């Protein structure tokens, strides 16, 4: 989904009138290998990536934010909704500069190590492809020129899952100006917004709703 405001709203975690509540609204990033990828429409809060100032995302203990998603956030959902979320292979590769196009980032992210789990974060490439196609050859550090055409530009800093490979203490964030920026050297322990991101199980079905904010897609 690309553009300023596509009809990609989904109600998740509730039914009926509760779908109008901000905390229950998510948006579709796209469909990948027959699985719909959702991102929370508003921030879950501001959190540090890791208290140890390390940009690792691994199978064991890192980063702190991984536990925030897969324990703290996940446990806010009841078992019915937890079971709609797929355990997915997340590739957690990175790149050495933000002076690159979405395609370059996608190739780099996909060639890295992987993690098998439920809740992650948006990729830089997801953000890059959320603008209309005419911008896709623009480097993401210059996406402020497309800020009004990108539904993932939220006007504040948010973590991505994509790390800076040039060092271990820097990371890429969706910047408040609508581009991809660096967290800053040594600032992995600084709080930025987080948007829980996950894939739906392929058995989940669309039962009604047209995808607008006032009439989001409802799931079976």
Coordinates of C-alpha atoms in Angstrom, one line a residue:
X1 CA 0.0 0.0 0.0
X2 CA 1.4 3.4 -1.0
X3 CA 0.4 7.0 -1.0
X4 CA -0.9 9.6 1.4
X5 CA -3.8 7.7 2.9
X6 CA -4.7 4.4 1.3
X7 CA -7.7 2.4 2.5
X8 CA -5.7 -0.1 4.5
X9 CA -7.1 0.2 8.0
X10 CA -7.8 -3.1 9.9
X11 CA -9.5 -3.6 13.2
X12 CA -7.4 -5.9 15.3
X13 CA -7.9 -6.9 18.9
X14 CA -11.6 -5.9 19.0
X15 CA -14.9 -6.1 17.2
X16 CA -17.9 -3.9 16.8
X17 CA -17.8 -0.3 18.1
X18 CA -14.4 -0.9 19.7
X19 CA -13.0 -0.8 16.2
X20 CA -13.2 2.9 16.3
X21 CA -10.8 3.1 19.2
X22 CA -7.3 4.1 18.2
X23 CA -5.6 1.3 20.0
X24 CA -7.4 -1.3 17.9
X25 CA -6.6 0.2 14.5
X26 CA -3.8 -1.2 12.4
X27 CA -2.8 -0.8 8.7
X28 CA -1.8 -3.2 6.0
X29 CA 1.8 -2.8 4.7
X30 CA 1.3 -5.4 2.0
X31 CA 1.0 -9.1 1.3
X32 CA 4.1 -11.3 1.5
X33 CA 4.1 -15.0 0.6
X34 CA 0.3 -15.0 1.1
X35 CA 0.5 -13.5 4.5
X36 CA -0.9 -10.0 5.3
X37 CA 1.6 -7.8 7.1
X38 CA 0.0 -5.3 9.6
X39 CA 1.5 -2.4 11.5
X40 CA -0.2 -0.5 14.4
X41 CA -1.6 2.7 13.1
X42 CA -0.4 4.7 16.2
X43 CA 2.6 4.4 18.4
X44 CA 2.6 1.9 21.3
X45 CA 4.8 4.3 23.2
X46 CA 8.4 5.5 23.4
X47 CA 11.0 2.9 24.2
X48 CA 14.8 2.5 24.0
X49 CA 16.1 -0.1 21.5
X50 CA 18.5 -1.6 24.1
X51 CA 20.0 -0.3 27.4
X52 CA 23.3 -1.7 26.2
X53 CA 23.6 0.6 23.2
X54 CA 23.9 -2.3 20.8
X55 CA 21.9 -2.6 17.6
X56 CA 21.7 -6.4 17.6
X57 CA 18.5 -8.3 17.0
X58 CA 19.1 -12.0 17.8
X59 CA 17.6 -15.3 18.9
X60 CA 18.5 -15.0 22.6
X61 CA 18.3 -11.8 24.6
X62 CA 18.8 -8.8 22.3
X63 CA 17.4 -6.2 22.0
X64 CA 15.3 -5.1 25.0
X65 CA 12.7 -4.0 22.6
X66 CA 12.2 -7.5 21.3
X67 CA 10.9 -8.6 24.7
X68 CA 8.8 -5.5 24.9
X69 CA 7.0 -6.6 21.8
X70 CA 6.8 -10.4 22.2
X71 CA 6.0 -10.4 25.9
X72 CA 4.7 -7.1 27.2
X73 CA 2.7 -6.0 24.1
X74 CA 1.7 -9.5 23.0
X75 CA 0.2 -10.2 26.4
X76 CA -2.1 -7.2 26.0
X77 CA -4.0 -9.3 23.4
X78 CA -6.2 -12.3 24.4
X79 CA -5.5 -15.7 23.1
X80 CA -8.0 -15.4 20.2
X81 CA -6.0 -12.5 18.7
X82 CA -2.6 -13.8 19.6
X83 CA -3.5 -16.9 17.6
X84 CA -4.2 -14.8 14.5
X85 CA -0.5 -13.7 14.5
X86 CA 1.8 -15.9 12.5
X87 CA 5.2 -17.0 13.7
X88 CA 7.3 -15.6 10.9
X89 CA 10.9 -15.6 9.7
X90 CA 12.2 -12.0 10.1
X91 CA 15.4 -11.2 8.2
X92 CA 17.3 -8.7 10.2
X93 CA 20.0 -7.6 7.8
X94 CA 21.1 -3.9 7.6
X95 CA 22.9 -1.4 5.5
X96 CA 25.8 1.0 6.0
X97 CA 24.1 4.3 5.0
X98 CA 20.7 5.9 4.6
X99 CA 21.8 7.2 1.2
X100 CA 20.1 4.3 -0.6
X101 CA 16.9 3.5 -2.4
X102 CA 14.2 1.1 -1.0
X103 CA 15.3 -1.7 -3.4
X104 CA 18.9 -1.5 -2.1
X105 CA 17.6 -1.6 1.5
X106 CA 15.3 -4.6 0.7
X107 CA 18.1 -6.6 -0.8
X108 CA 20.4 -5.9 2.2
X109 CA 17.7 -6.6 4.8
X110 CA 16.8 -9.9 3.1
X111 CA 20.4 -11.1 3.0
X112 CA 21.1 -10.8 6.7
X113 CA 20.6 -13.2 9.6
X114 CA 17.1 -14.3 10.6
X115 CA 14.9 -14.5 13.6
X116 CA 11.7 -16.6 14.0
X117 CA 9.0 -14.9 16.0
X118 CA 5.8 -13.0 16.1
X119 CA 6.2 -9.3 16.7
X120 CA 8.8 -7.1 15.0
X121 CA 9.1 -3.7 13.5
X122 CA 8.7 -2.0 10.2
X123 CA 11.6 -2.3 7.7
X124 CA 13.3 0.7 6.1
X125 CA 12.2 -0.9 2.8
X126 CA 8.5 -1.0 4.0
X127 CA 8.7 2.7 4.6
X128 CA 10.5 3.3 1.3
X129 CA 7.7 1.6 -0.7
X130 CA 4.9 3.4 1.1
X131 CA 5.3 6.4 -1.2
X132 CA 3.9 6.4 -4.7
X133 CA 6.1 4.5 -7.3
X134 CA 7.6 7.7 -8.8
X135 CA 9.6 8.2 -5.6
X136 CA 11.0 4.6 -5.4
X137 CA 14.3 5.6 -7.1
X138 CA 14.8 8.4 -4.5
X139 CA 17.2 7.6 -1.6
X140 CA 15.3 7.3 1.6
X141 CA 17.4 10.0 3.4
X142 CA 15.7 12.4 1.0
X143 CA 12.1 11.2 1.5
X144 CA 11.2 14.4 3.3
X145 CA 10.3 15.6 -0.2
X146 CA 7.6 13.0 -0.3
X147 CA 6.4 13.4 3.3
X148 CA 2.9 14.3 2.3
X149 CA 2.6 11.2 0.1
X150 CA 3.7 8.6 2.6
X151 CA 1.2 7.2 5.0
X152 CA 4.0 5.8 7.2
X153 CA 5.3 9.4 7.9
X154 CA 3.9 10.1 11.3
X155 CA 5.6 13.3 12.3
X156 CA 7.8 11.8 15.0
X157 CA 10.7 9.5 15.3
X158 CA 10.0 5.7 15.2
X159 CA 12.4 2.7 15.3
X160 CA 12.7 0.4 12.3
X161 CA 14.1 -3.2 12.5
X162 CA 16.9 -2.3 10.1
X163 CA 20.3 -1.6 11.6
X164 CA 23.4 0.3 10.6
X165 CA 26.0 -2.2 9.6
X166 CA 28.9 0.3 9.8
X167 CA 28.9 0.1 13.6
X168 CA 27.1 -1.6 16.5
X169 CA 25.7 1.5 18.2
X170 CA 23.6 3.2 15.6
X171 CA 20.3 2.4 14.0
X172 CA 17.8 3.6 11.4
X173 CA 14.6 5.4 12.4
X174 CA 11.7 6.9 10.6
X175 CA 12.5 10.6 11.2
X176 CA 10.0 13.2 12.2
X177 CA 10.7 15.0 8.9
X178 CA 9.5 12.0 6.9
X179 CA 12.8 10.5 5.9
X180 CA 15.0 7.7 7.2
X181 CA 17.5 9.1 9.7
X182 CA 20.1 7.7 12.1
X183 CA 19.4 7.3 15.8
X184 CA 22.8 8.9 16.5
X185 CA 26.0 7.3 17.8
X186 CA 25.4 5.8 21.2
X187 CA 21.7 6.5 21.3
X188 CA 20.3 3.0 21.2
X189 CA 19.3 3.7 24.8
X190 CA 17.3 6.8 23.8
X191 CA 13.5 6.4 23.5
X192 CA 11.8 6.5 20.1
X193 CA 8.3 5.5 19.1
X194 CA 7.5 1.8 18.3
X195 CA 4.9 0.4 16.0
X196 CA 4.2 -3.3 16.6
X197 CA 4.4 -5.1 13.2
X198 CA 3.4 -8.6 12.4
X199 CA 2.0 -11.1 9.8
X200 CA -1.4 -12.7 10.0
X201 CA -1.9 -16.4 9.7
X202 CA -3.1 -17.3 6.2
X203 CA -6.3 -18.7 7.6
X204 CA -7.5 -15.3 8.8
X205 CA -10.3 -13.9 6.6
X206 CA -11.7 -10.5 5.7
X207 CA -15.4 -10.5 6.7
X208 CA -16.5 -6.9 6.2
X209 CA -15.2 -3.3 6.1
X210 CA -13.8 -1.3 3.2
X211 CA -10.5 -0.3 4.9
X212 CA -11.2 3.3 5.7
X213 CA -10.5 4.6 9.2
X214 CA -14.2 4.9 9.9
X215 CA -15.0 1.4 8.4
X216 CA -11.8 -0.7 8.9
X217 CA -11.5 -4.2 7.7
X218 CA -12.9 -6.7 10.2
X219 CA -11.3 -10.1 10.6
X220 CA -12.7 -13.6 11.3

